[in-house]
Amino acid sequence: MSVLVTGATGRVGSLVVENLTRAGVPVRALTRRAEAVATFPPDVEVVTGDLTVPDSLETALRDVSTVFLVWTAPPDTVPAVVERLAAQAGRIVFLSSPHRTPHPFFQQANPMAELHDRIERLIAASGAESTIIRPGMFASNAFAWWAPAIRAGQPVRWPYGGAETAPVDDRDVAAVAARTLHGDGHAGGDHVVTGPESLGQAEQVAIIGEVLGRPIEFQELSPDEFRRETAATWPGPVVDMLLAAWGATMGRPAFVTSTVLDVLGSAPRTFRQSVADHVAEFVSSPANR
Ligand SMILES: NC(=O)c1ccc[n+]([C@@H]2O[C@H](COP(=O)([O-])OP(=O)(O)OC[C@H]3O[C@@H](n4cnc5c(N)ncnc54)[C@H](OP(=O)(O)O)[C@@H]3O)[C@@H](O)[C@H]2O)c1
């Protein structure tokens, strides 16, 4: 019996596929895009299917024991898909978010958190065994947000420089998820997965500068300036969600858990380690120009 990994071409899912393959677990990877098949190692079975078309999942779910569920699709087909997963696999590990954690950063109005909550309730009602994985802020978000300015030798212009998060490396999130997919005793688990330290956003930019060996200027923007600067390129609800979360957490340390150590027996990567492993993203080269 295989583990079906949805979101298998994405940030976390692709690393879950890698972890499971390394552990010798038979993996079936789901993608909507037939052309993505070529990007997987030959020992991964790749199937096409679309979470918004429940009937398209029939082949993907045949002889599967467990599903890793990532939902970035529109929500209409969630009930039909969860019902199918529960009936055919019986065990679901869901990539959610820490919306139940009583820390102001996670308690602001957020449509993604509402969707995650709905999916979790449907999974609980389905009778399937489940494990919920709730990563905090991904370190890779910071890389994606700030690398273009840093590569161009410009200051990072950003709001709430003092807002603290505990950035978690995608690889640690994926390793925890993969362990709960193939290890014993993880049914019913509910894991908030964070990095090891609470760091202000300006402090994170300074760490990137230290790793690169040159200071990077941090220019503090007001929330309205940030809204104006991102208006053409970011979805408004995402900007509002982030501003609300950063604003609410000002003056408080980030929520930090020991989940990575508890589940994997090894310490989570620090933000500095994550940056050091992604230096190429901050340096201008033909590949990222
Ligand atoms: N960023 C953060 O700080 C953070 C923190 C906590 C939780 N999260 C959660 O993490 C999740 C995103 O994970 P990620 O960053 O790994 O995702 P991602 O890189 O954005 O990848 C999305 C994946 O979903 C697949 N997908 C999209 N629509 C689909 C559909 N209709 N049917 C089947 N597959 C579909 C895509 O596959 P194909 O294109 O190949 O079909 C792709 O593999 C979200 O739920 C987010 O809320 C993020």
mmCIF file of C-alpha atoms in Angstrom, residues 1-197:
data_model
loop_
_atom_site.group_PDB
_atom_site.id
_atom_site.type_symbol
_atom_site.label_atom_id
_atom_site.label_comp_id
_atom_site.label_asym_id
_atom_site.label_seq_id
_atom_site.Cartn_x
_atom_site.Cartn_y
_atom_site.Cartn_z
ATOM 1 C CA MET A 1 0.000 0.000 0.000
ATOM 2 C CA SER A 2 1.278 3.449 -0.931
ATOM 3 C CA VAL A 3 1.088 6.855 0.671
ATOM 4 C CA LEU A 4 -0.641 9.368 -1.612
ATOM 5 C CA VAL A 5 0.989 12.793 -1.415
ATOM 6 C CA THR A 6 -1.152 15.697 -2.628
ATOM 7 C CA GLY A 7 0.559 19.043 -3.222
ATOM 8 C CA ALA A 8 3.466 16.850 -4.358
ATOM 9 C CA THR A 9 4.915 19.512 -6.664
ATOM 10 C CA GLY A 10 4.694 22.183 -3.945
ATOM 11 C CA ARG A 11 7.100 23.412 -1.291
ATOM 12 C CA VAL A 12 6.168 20.991 1.487
ATOM 13 C CA GLY A 13 4.711 18.114 -0.546
ATOM 14 C CA SER A 14 7.799 17.735 -2.756
ATOM 15 C CA LEU A 15 9.967 17.418 0.365
ATOM 16 C CA VAL A 16 7.501 14.949 1.908
ATOM 17 C CA VAL A 17 7.874 12.821 -1.242
ATOM 18 C CA GLU A 18 11.678 12.964 -0.835
ATOM 19 C CA ASN A 19 11.511 12.008 2.859
ATOM 20 C CA LEU A 20 9.165 9.081 2.269
ATOM 21 C CA THR A 21 11.210 7.770 -0.661
ATOM 22 C CA ARG A 22 14.365 7.966 1.467
ATOM 23 C CA ALA A 23 12.583 5.984 4.198
ATOM 24 C CA GLY A 24 11.678 3.280 1.648
ATOM 25 C CA VAL A 25 7.947 4.034 1.743
ATOM 26 C CA PRO A 26 6.078 3.501 -1.560
ATOM 27 C CA VAL A 27 4.874 6.927 -2.666
ATOM 28 C CA ARG A 28 2.244 8.009 -5.132
ATOM 29 C CA ALA A 29 2.457 11.712 -6.025
ATOM 30 C CA LEU A 30 -0.573 13.701 -7.171
ATOM 31 C CA THR A 31 -0.396 16.583 -9.632
ATOM 32 C CA ARG A 32 -2.871 18.224 -11.978
ATOM 33 C CA ARG A 33 -0.151 18.666 -14.574
ATOM 34 C CA ALA A 34 0.919 15.708 -16.693
ATOM 35 C CA GLU A 35 4.095 17.605 -17.639
ATOM 36 C CA ALA A 36 5.210 17.576 -13.968
ATOM 37 C CA VAL A 37 5.640 13.789 -14.092
ATOM 38 C CA ALA A 38 9.151 14.199 -15.492
ATOM 39 C CA THR A 39 10.277 16.167 -12.425
ATOM 40 C CA PHE A 40 9.909 13.210 -10.019
ATOM 41 C CA PRO A 41 12.498 10.487 -9.372
ATOM 42 C CA PRO A 42 11.752 7.245 -11.279
ATOM 43 C CA ASP A 43 10.800 5.317 -8.112
ATOM 44 C CA VAL A 44 7.876 7.695 -7.426
ATOM 45 C CA GLU A 45 4.570 6.733 -8.991
ATOM 46 C CA VAL A 46 2.998 9.934 -10.332
ATOM 47 C CA VAL A 47 -0.724 10.244 -11.002
ATOM 48 C CA THR A 48 -2.765 13.129 -12.304
ATOM 49 C CA GLY A 49 -5.856 14.315 -10.480
ATOM 50 C CA ASP A 50 -7.544 17.507 -9.378
ATOM 51 C CA LEU A 51 -8.963 18.175 -5.907
ATOM 52 C CA THR A 52 -11.672 20.321 -7.487
ATOM 53 C CA VAL A 53 -12.859 17.315 -9.543
ATOM 54 C CA PRO A 54 -13.410 14.513 -6.994
ATOM 55 C CA ASP A 55 -13.993 11.822 -9.674
ATOM 56 C CA SER A 56 -10.502 12.534 -11.060
ATOM 57 C CA LEU A 57 -9.006 11.089 -7.831
ATOM 58 C CA GLU A 58 -10.218 7.529 -8.371
ATOM 59 C CA THR A 59 -6.956 6.115 -9.757
ATOM 60 C CA ALA A 60 -4.875 8.105 -7.268
ATOM 61 C CA LEU A 61 -6.740 6.602 -4.306
ATOM 62 C CA ARG A 62 -6.656 2.961 -5.403
ATOM 63 C CA ASP A 63 -4.723 0.820 -2.855
ATOM 64 C CA VAL A 64 -3.584 3.786 -0.792
ATOM 65 C CA SER A 65 -3.314 3.451 3.002
ATOM 66 C CA THR A 66 -2.637 7.069 3.929
ATOM 67 C CA VAL A 67 -2.989 10.491 2.319
ATOM 68 C CA PHE A 68 -0.964 13.650 2.880
ATOM 69 C CA LEU A 69 -3.470 16.412 2.195
ATOM 70 C CA VAL A 70 -2.470 19.924 1.110
ATOM 71 C CA TRP A 71 -5.353 22.187 0.135
ATOM 72 C CA THR A 72 -4.608 25.391 -1.788
ATOM 73 C CA ALA A 73 -7.484 24.841 -4.231
ATOM 74 C CA PRO A 74 -10.905 26.566 -4.139
ATOM 75 C CA PRO A 75 -12.998 25.088 -1.299
ATOM 76 C CA ASP A 76 -16.216 23.842 -2.949
ATOM 77 C CA THR A 77 -15.231 20.185 -3.282
ATOM 78 C CA VAL A 78 -13.681 19.797 0.196
ATOM 79 C CA PRO A 79 -16.575 17.698 1.628
ATOM 80 C CA ALA A 80 -16.696 15.304 -1.351
ATOM 81 C CA VAL A 81 -12.912 14.871 -1.390
ATOM 82 C CA VAL A 82 -12.569 14.316 2.375
ATOM 83 C CA GLU A 83 -15.330 11.703 2.173
ATOM 84 C CA ARG A 84 -13.444 9.859 -0.591
ATOM 85 C CA LEU A 85 -10.118 10.023 1.231
ATOM 86 C CA ALA A 86 -11.667 8.681 4.427
ATOM 87 C CA ALA A 87 -13.481 5.873 2.616
ATOM 88 C CA GLN A 88 -10.539 4.724 0.507
ATOM 89 C CA ALA A 89 -7.449 5.485 2.603
ATOM 90 C CA GLY A 90 -8.711 5.642 6.179
ATOM 91 C CA ARG A 91 -5.803 7.770 7.393
ATOM 92 C CA ILE A 92 -5.185 11.447 6.593
ATOM 93 C CA VAL A 93 -2.262 13.707 7.539
ATOM 94 C CA PHE A 94 -3.403 17.281 6.877
ATOM 95 C CA LEU A 95 -1.163 20.316 6.351
ATOM 96 C CA SER A 96 -3.047 22.987 8.302
ATOM 97 C CA SER A 97 -2.005 26.065 10.313
ATOM 98 C CA PRO A 98 -1.818 26.983 14.034
ATOM 99 C CA HIS A 99 -5.223 28.687 14.069
ATOM 100 C CA ARG A 100 -6.111 27.033 17.393
ATOM 101 C CA THR A 101 -3.007 28.341 19.163
ATOM 102 C CA PRO A 102 -3.926 31.146 21.608
ATOM 103 C CA HIS A 103 -1.209 33.560 20.478
ATOM 104 C CA PRO A 104 -2.227 36.883 18.857
ATOM 105 C CA PHE A 105 -0.167 36.148 15.727
ATOM 106 C CA PHE A 106 -2.429 33.176 14.944
ATOM 107 C CA GLN A 107 -5.721 34.651 16.137
ATOM 108 C CA GLN A 108 -6.423 37.326 13.494
ATOM 109 C CA ALA A 109 -9.238 36.947 10.941
ATOM 110 C CA ASN A 110 -7.832 34.806 8.149
ATOM 111 C CA PRO A 111 -9.787 33.064 5.349
ATOM 112 C CA MET A 112 -7.109 30.357 5.007
ATOM 113 C CA ALA A 113 -7.405 29.503 8.717
ATOM 114 C CA GLU A 114 -11.199 29.305 8.334
ATOM 115 C CA LEU A 115 -10.775 26.856 5.462
ATOM 116 C CA HIS A 116 -8.268 24.789 7.453
ATOM 117 C CA ASP A 117 -10.688 24.676 10.396
ATOM 118 C CA ARG A 118 -13.495 23.491 8.113
ATOM 119 C CA ILE A 119 -11.322 20.767 6.584
ATOM 120 C CA GLU A 120 -10.208 19.575 10.029
ATOM 121 C CA ARG A 121 -13.824 19.318 11.191
ATOM 122 C CA LEU A 122 -14.775 17.322 8.105
ATOM 123 C CA ILE A 123 -11.824 14.991 8.616
ATOM 124 C CA ALA A 124 -12.781 14.493 12.288
ATOM 125 C CA ALA A 125 -16.399 13.741 11.325
ATOM 126 C CA SER A 126 -15.317 11.331 8.559
ATOM 127 C CA GLY A 127 -14.083 8.696 10.992
ATOM 128 C CA ALA A 128 -10.629 8.601 9.360
ATOM 129 C CA GLU A 129 -7.535 8.421 11.551
ATOM 130 C CA SER A 130 -5.876 11.803 11.337
ATOM 131 C CA THR A 131 -2.789 13.793 12.187
ATOM 132 C CA ILE A 132 -2.751 17.577 11.876
ATOM 133 C CA ILE A 133 0.452 19.421 10.985
ATOM 134 C CA ARG A 134 0.390 23.143 11.805
ATOM 135 C CA PRO A 135 3.482 25.019 10.656
ATOM 136 C CA GLY A 136 4.078 28.590 11.776
ATOM 137 C CA MET A 137 5.728 31.105 9.446
ATOM 138 C CA PHE A 138 7.895 29.377 6.812
ATOM 139 C CA ALA A 139 11.478 30.701 6.598
ATOM 140 C CA SER A 140 11.098 30.371 2.829
ATOM 141 C CA ASN A 141 8.438 33.129 2.891
ATOM 142 C CA ALA A 142 11.106 35.566 4.041
ATOM 143 C CA PHE A 143 13.427 34.369 1.281
ATOM 144 C CA ALA A 144 10.753 34.891 -1.365
ATOM 145 C CA TRP A 145 9.742 38.300 0.031
ATOM 146 C CA TRP A 146 13.162 39.833 0.552
ATOM 147 C CA ALA A 147 15.511 38.118 -1.923
ATOM 148 C CA PRO A 148 14.591 40.308 -4.938
ATOM 149 C CA ALA A 149 15.587 43.536 -3.097
ATOM 150 C CA ILE A 150 18.684 41.920 -1.589
ATOM 151 C CA ARG A 151 19.819 40.554 -4.976
ATOM 152 C CA ALA A 152 19.366 44.026 -6.446
ATOM 153 C CA GLY A 153 21.500 45.562 -3.654
ATOM 154 C CA GLN A 154 18.491 47.571 -2.411
ATOM 155 C CA PRO A 155 17.172 48.040 1.137
ATOM 156 C CA VAL A 156 14.415 45.758 2.364
ATOM 157 C CA ARG A 157 11.349 48.004 2.705
ATOM 158 C CA TRP A 158 8.931 46.282 5.079
ATOM 159 C CA PRO A 159 6.413 46.978 7.874
ATOM 160 C CA TYR A 160 6.578 45.877 11.505
ATOM 161 C CA GLY A 161 10.348 45.287 11.671
ATOM 162 C CA GLY A 162 9.937 44.492 15.371
ATOM 163 C CA ALA A 163 7.248 41.821 14.814
ATOM 164 C CA GLU A 164 8.678 38.498 15.970
ATOM 165 C CA THR A 165 8.083 35.147 14.259
ATOM 166 C CA ALA A 166 9.735 31.754 14.710
ATOM 167 C CA PRO A 167 10.566 30.911 11.079
ATOM 168 C CA VAL A 168 10.536 27.194 10.390
ATOM 169 C CA ASP A 169 12.533 25.550 7.627
ATOM 170 C CA ASP A 170 10.335 23.831 4.983
ATOM 171 C CA ARG A 171 12.562 20.761 5.349
ATOM 172 C CA ASP A 172 11.702 20.444 9.055
ATOM 173 C CA VAL A 173 7.970 20.797 8.372
ATOM 174 C CA ALA A 174 8.179 18.117 5.673
ATOM 175 C CA ALA A 175 10.285 15.782 7.820
ATOM 176 C CA VAL A 176 7.752 15.981 10.680
ATOM 177 C CA ALA A 177 4.879 15.361 8.259
ATOM 178 C CA ALA A 178 6.670 12.423 6.635
ATOM 179 C CA ARG A 179 7.464 10.840 10.013
ATOM 180 C CA THR A 180 3.785 10.959 10.972
ATOM 181 C CA LEU A 181 2.894 9.433 7.594
ATOM 182 C CA HIS A 182 5.088 6.374 7.984
ATOM 183 C CA GLY A 183 6.023 6.122 11.689
ATOM 184 C CA ASP A 184 3.937 4.323 14.312
ATOM 185 C CA GLY A 185 1.845 5.982 16.978
ATOM 186 C CA HIS A 186 1.027 9.234 15.201
ATOM 187 C CA ALA A 187 -2.728 8.771 14.752
ATOM 188 C CA GLY A 188 -4.550 11.573 16.556
ATOM 189 C CA GLY A 189 -1.397 13.733 16.657
ATOM 190 C CA ASP A 190 -1.769 17.500 16.462
ATOM 191 C CA HIS A 191 1.541 19.313 15.941
ATOM 192 C CA VAL A 192 2.342 23.019 15.851
ATOM 193 C CA VAL A 193 5.692 23.115 14.044
ATOM 194 C CA THR A 194 7.898 26.194 14.503
ATOM 195 C CA GLY A 195 11.523 27.135 14.194
ATOM 196 C CA PRO A 196 13.664 27.185 17.358
ATOM 197 C CA GLU A 197 13.839 30.939 18.039
#
